[in-house]
mmCIF file of C-alpha atoms and ligand atoms in Angstrom:
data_model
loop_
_atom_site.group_PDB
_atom_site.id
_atom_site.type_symbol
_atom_site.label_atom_id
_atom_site.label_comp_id
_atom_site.label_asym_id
_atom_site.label_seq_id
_atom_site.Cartn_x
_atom_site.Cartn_y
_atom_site.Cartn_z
ATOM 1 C CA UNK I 699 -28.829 32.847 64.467
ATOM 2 C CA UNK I 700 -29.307 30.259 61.504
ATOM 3 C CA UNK I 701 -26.166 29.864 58.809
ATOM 4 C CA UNK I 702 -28.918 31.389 56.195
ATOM 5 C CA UNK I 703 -28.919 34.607 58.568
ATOM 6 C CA UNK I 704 -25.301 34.839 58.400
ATOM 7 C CA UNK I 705 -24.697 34.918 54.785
ATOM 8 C CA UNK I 706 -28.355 35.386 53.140
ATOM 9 C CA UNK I 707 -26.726 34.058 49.616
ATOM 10 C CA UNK I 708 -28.390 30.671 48.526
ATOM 11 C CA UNK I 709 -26.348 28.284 46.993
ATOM 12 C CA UNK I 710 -27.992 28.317 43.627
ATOM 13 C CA UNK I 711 -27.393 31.739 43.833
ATOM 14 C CA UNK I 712 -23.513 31.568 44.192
ATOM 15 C CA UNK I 713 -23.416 29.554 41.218
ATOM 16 C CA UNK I 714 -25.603 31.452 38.944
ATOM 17 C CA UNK I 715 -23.457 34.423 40.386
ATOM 18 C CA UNK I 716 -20.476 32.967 39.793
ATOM 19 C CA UNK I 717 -21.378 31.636 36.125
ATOM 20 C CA UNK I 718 -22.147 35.458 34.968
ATOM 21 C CA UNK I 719 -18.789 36.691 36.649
ATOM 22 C CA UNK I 720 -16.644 34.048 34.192
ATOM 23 C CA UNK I 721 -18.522 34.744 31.560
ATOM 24 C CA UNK I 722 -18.302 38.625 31.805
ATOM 25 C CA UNK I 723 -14.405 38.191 32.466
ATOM 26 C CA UNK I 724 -14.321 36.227 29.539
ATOM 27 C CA UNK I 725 -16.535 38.694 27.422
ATOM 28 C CA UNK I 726 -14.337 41.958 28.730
ATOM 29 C CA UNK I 727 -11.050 40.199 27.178
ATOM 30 C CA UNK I 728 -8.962 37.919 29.924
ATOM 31 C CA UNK I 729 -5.694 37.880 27.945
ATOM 32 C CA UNK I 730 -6.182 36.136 24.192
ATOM 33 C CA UNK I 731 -3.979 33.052 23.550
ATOM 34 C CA UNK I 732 -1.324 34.868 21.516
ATOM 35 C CA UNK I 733 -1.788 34.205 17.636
ATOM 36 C CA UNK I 734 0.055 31.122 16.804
ATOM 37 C CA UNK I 735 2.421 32.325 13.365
ATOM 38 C CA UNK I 736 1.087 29.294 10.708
ATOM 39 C CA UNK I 737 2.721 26.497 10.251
ATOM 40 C CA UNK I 738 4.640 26.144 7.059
ATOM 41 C CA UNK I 739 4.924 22.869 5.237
ATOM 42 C CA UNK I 740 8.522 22.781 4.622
ATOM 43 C CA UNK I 741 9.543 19.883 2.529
ATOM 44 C CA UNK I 742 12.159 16.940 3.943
ATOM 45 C CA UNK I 743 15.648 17.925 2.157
ATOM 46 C CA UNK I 744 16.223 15.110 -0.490
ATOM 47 C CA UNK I 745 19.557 14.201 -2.148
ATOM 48 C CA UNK I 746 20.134 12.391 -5.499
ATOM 49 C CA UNK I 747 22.026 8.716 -4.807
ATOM 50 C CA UNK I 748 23.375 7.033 -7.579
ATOM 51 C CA UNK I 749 24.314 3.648 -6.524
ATOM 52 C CA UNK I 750 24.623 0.059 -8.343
ATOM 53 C CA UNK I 751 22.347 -2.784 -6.939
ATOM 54 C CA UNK I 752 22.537 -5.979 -7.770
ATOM 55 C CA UNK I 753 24.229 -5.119 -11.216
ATOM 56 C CA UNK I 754 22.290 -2.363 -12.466
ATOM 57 C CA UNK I 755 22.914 1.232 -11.984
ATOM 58 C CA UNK I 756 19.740 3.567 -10.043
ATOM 59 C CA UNK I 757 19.738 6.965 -9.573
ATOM 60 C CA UNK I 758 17.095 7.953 -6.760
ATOM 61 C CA UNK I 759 16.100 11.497 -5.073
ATOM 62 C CA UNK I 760 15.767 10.197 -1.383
ATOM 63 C CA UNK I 761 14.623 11.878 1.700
ATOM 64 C CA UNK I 762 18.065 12.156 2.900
ATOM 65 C CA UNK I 763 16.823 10.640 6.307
ATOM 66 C CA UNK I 764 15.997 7.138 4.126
ATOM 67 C CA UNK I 765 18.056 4.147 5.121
ATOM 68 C CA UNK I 766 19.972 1.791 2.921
ATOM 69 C CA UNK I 767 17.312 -0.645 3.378
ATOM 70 C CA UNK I 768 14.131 1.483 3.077
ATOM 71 C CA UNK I 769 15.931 2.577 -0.655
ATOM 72 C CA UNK I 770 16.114 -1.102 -1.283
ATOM 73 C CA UNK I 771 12.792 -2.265 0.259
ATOM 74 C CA UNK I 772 10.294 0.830 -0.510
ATOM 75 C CA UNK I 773 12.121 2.437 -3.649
ATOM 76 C CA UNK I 774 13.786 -0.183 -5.608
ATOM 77 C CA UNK I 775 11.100 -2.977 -4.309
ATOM 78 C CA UNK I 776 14.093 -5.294 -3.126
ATOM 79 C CA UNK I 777 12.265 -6.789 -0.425
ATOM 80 C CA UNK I 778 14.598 -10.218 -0.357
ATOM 81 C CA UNK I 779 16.293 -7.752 2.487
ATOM 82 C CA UNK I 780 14.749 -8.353 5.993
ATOM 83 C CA UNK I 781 13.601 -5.385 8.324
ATOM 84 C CA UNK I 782 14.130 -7.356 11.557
ATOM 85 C CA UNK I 783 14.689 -4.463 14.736
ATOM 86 C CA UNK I 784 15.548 -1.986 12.309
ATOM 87 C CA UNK I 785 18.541 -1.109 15.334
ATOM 88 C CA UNK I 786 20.902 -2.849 13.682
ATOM 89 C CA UNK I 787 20.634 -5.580 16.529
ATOM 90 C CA UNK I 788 18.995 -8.866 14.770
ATOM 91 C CA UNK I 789 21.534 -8.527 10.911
ATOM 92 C CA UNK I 790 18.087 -9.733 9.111
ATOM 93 C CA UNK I 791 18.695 -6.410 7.080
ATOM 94 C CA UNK I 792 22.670 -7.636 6.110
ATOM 95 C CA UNK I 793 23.771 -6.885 2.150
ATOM 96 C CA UNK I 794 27.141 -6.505 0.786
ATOM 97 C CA UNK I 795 28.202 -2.868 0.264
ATOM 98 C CA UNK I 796 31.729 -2.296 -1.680
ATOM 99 C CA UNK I 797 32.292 -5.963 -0.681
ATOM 100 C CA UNK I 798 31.886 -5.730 3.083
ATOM 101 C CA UNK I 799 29.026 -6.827 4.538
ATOM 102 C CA UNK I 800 26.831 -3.640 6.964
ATOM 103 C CA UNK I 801 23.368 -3.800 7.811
ATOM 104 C CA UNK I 802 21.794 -1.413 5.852
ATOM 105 C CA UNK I 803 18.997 -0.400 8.638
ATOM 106 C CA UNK I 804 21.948 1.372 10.167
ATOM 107 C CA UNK I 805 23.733 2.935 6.752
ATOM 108 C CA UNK I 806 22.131 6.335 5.341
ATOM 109 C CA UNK I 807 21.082 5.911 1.372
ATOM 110 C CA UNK I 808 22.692 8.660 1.187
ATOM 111 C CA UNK I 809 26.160 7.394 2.582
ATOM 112 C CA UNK I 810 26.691 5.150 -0.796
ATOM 113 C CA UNK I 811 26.471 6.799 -3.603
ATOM 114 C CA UNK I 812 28.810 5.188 -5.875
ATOM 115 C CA UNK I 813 28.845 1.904 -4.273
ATOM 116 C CA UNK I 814 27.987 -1.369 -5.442
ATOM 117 C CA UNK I 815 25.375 -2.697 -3.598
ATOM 118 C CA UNK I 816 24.357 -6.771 -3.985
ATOM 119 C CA UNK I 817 21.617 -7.927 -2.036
ATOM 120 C CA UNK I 818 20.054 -11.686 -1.794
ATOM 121 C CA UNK I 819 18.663 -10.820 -5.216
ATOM 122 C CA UNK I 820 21.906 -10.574 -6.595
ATOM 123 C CA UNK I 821 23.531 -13.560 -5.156
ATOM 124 C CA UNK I 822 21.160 -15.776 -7.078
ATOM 125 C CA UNK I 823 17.853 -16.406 -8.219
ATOM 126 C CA UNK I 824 15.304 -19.976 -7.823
ATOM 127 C CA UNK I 825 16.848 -21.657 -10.364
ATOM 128 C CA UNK I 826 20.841 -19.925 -10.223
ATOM 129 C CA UNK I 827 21.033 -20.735 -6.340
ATOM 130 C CA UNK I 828 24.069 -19.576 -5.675
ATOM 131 C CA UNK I 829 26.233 -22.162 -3.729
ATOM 132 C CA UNK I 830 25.569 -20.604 -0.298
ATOM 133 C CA UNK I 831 21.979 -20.133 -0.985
ATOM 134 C CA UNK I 832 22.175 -24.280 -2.438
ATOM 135 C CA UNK I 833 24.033 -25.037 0.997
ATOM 136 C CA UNK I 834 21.047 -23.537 3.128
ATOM 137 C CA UNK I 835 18.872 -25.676 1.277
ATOM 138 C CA UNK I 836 20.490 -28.599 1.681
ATOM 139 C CA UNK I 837 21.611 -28.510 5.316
ATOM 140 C CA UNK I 838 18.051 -27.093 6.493
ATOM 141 C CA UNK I 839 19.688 -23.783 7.099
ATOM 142 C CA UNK I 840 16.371 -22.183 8.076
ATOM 143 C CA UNK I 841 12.743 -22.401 9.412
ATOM 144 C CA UNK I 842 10.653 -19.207 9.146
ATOM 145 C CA UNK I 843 13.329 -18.130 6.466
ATOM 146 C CA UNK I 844 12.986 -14.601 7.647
ATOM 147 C CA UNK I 845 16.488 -14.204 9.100
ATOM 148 C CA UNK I 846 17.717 -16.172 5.972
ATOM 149 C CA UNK I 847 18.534 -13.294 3.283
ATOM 150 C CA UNK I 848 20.625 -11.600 5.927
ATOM 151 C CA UNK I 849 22.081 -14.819 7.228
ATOM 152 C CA UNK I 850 23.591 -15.509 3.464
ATOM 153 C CA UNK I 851 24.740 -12.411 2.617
ATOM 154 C CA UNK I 852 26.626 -12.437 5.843
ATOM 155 C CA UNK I 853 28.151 -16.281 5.228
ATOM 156 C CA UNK I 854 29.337 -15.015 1.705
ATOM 157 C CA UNK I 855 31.022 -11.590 2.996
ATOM 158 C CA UNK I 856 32.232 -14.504 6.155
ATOM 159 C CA UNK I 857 34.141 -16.437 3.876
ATOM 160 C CA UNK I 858 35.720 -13.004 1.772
ATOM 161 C CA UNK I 859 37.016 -12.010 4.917
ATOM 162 C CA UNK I 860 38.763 -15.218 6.160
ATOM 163 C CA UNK I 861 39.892 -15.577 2.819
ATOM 164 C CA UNK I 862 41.744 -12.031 3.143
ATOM 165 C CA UNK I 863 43.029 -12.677 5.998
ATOM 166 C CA UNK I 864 41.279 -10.520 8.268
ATOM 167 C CA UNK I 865 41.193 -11.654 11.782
ATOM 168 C CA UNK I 866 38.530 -12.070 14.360
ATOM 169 C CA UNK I 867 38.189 -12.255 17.907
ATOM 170 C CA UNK I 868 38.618 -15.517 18.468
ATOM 171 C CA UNK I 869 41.405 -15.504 15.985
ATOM 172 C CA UNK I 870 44.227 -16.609 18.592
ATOM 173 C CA UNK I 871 47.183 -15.689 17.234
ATOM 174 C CA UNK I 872 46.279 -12.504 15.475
ATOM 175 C CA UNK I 873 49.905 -12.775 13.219
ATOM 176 C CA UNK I 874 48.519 -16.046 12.013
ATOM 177 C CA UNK I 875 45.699 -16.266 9.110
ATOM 178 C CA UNK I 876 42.291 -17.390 10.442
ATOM 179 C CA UNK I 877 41.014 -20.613 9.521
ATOM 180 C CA UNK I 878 37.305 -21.647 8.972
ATOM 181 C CA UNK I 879 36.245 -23.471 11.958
ATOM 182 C CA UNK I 880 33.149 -23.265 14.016
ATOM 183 C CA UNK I 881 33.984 -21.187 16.325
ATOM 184 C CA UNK I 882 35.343 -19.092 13.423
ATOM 185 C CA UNK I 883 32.371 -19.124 11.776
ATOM 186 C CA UNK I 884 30.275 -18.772 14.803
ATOM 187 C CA UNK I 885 32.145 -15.531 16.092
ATOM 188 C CA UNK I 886 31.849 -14.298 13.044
ATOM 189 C CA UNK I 887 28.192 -14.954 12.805
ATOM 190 C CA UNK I 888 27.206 -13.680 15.848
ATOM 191 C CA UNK I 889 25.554 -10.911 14.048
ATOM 192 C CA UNK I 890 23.022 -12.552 12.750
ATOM 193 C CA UNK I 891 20.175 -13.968 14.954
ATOM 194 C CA UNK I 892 17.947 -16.795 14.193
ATOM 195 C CA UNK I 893 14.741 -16.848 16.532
ATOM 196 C CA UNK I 894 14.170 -20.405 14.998
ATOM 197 C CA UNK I 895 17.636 -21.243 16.362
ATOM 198 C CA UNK I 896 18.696 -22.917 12.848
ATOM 199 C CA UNK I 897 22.556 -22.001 14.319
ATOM 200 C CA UNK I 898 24.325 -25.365 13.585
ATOM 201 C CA UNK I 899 22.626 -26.396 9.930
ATOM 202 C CA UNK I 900 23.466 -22.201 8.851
ATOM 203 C CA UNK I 901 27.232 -23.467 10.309
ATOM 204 C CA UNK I 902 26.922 -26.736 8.441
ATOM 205 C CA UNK I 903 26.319 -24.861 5.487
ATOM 206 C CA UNK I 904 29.085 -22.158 5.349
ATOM 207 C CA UNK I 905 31.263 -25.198 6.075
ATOM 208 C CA UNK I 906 30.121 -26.937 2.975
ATOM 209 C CA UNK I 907 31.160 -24.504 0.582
ATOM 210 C CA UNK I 908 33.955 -23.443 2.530
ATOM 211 C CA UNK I 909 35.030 -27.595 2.010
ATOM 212 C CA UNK I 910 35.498 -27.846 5.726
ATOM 213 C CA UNK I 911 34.445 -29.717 8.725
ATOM 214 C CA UNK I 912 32.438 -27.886 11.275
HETATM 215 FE FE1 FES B 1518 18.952 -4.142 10.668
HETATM 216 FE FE2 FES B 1518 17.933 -5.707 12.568
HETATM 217 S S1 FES B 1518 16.936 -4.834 10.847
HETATM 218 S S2 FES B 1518 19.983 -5.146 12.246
HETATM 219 FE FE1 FES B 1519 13.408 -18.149 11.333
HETATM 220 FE FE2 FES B 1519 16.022 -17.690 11.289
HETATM 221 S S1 FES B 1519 14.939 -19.159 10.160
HETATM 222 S S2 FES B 1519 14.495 -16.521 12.218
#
């Protein structure tokens, strides 16, 4: 006895068959995707920062999820301030908040109201270098320039804190005051990457106005 004996169903036949079956399961009501409620646009909560920048006083209603550095990049149009991993890994985002330097990819808007904030705008303008900014120039202190902003801010908040006494790593005696050295300088630094490598003309430079010898 053939196959076709066996089972006298033709192929096209099983799948015409079987087409009508899903579509009369479908048709009698195999279970409904359960209605979905709908989606509500709720709003991001925002906060009002007053902070000082550079001098001048700004009051802003922020996404309280904004950064330090998206306030000063996308709000106040302070773009002199580098967005380099935005991890607070590469210091390309560095300013000086209350006097100590933080990179502000890492610091909530939020977190400072009522600080004073200065940026590379602040330090000094083409024009009113001011003397860190002059050293850069005039020990080659850069290349791309894009880790620069972040580099200077840092060199100026450097020499604050040497000058206070605070120590460092490499500090060896931590009773005695740090001095600026290299390796001072360099520990202290280490923050702040340079993909162009400009490392020894940025440590010439903080040298210069610190009056010292690298
Ligand atoms: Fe902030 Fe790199 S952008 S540390
Ligand atoms: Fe290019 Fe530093 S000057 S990254």
């Amino acid at each position: 006895m053939s196959t076709s004996e066996n089972f006298p169903i033709s192929r096209r036949g099983l799948l015409a068959g079987g087409a009508v079956s899903v579509a009369a399961t479908t048709a009698a009501g195999a279970p409904a995707a359960e209605a979905q409620p709908a989606r509500t646009k709720e709003r991001p909560p925002t906060a009002r920062v007053s902070f000082e920048v550079n001098g001048a006083a700004h009051e802003l209603e922020l996404d309280t999820r904004t950064t330090l550095l998206d306030a000063l990049r996308e709000h106040l149009r302070l773009t002199g301030t580098k967005k380099g991993c935005d991890h607070g890994q590469c210091g390309a985002c560095t300013v000086i908040a209350d006097g100590r330097r933080i990179n502000s990819c890492l610091s909530l808007a939020v977190q400072h109201d009522g600080d004073k904030i200065t940026t590379i705008e602040g330090l000094g303008l083409p024009g009113n270098l001011h003397p860190m900014q002059q050293a850069f120039v005039v020990h080659d202190g850069y290349q791309c320039g894009y880790c620069t902003p972040g580099q200077i801010c840092s060199a100026v908040a450097v020499l604050g804190e040497i000058e206070a006494g605070i120590p460092s790593h490499v500090t060896a005696d931590l009773s005695e005051a740090p001095k600026v050295t290299a390796s001072e300088l360099r520990e202290r630094m280490s923050g702040n990457i340079c993909r162009c490598g400009a490392y020894s003309n940025i440590i010439d430079a903080i040298a210069d106005v610190a009056e010292v010898k690298a």
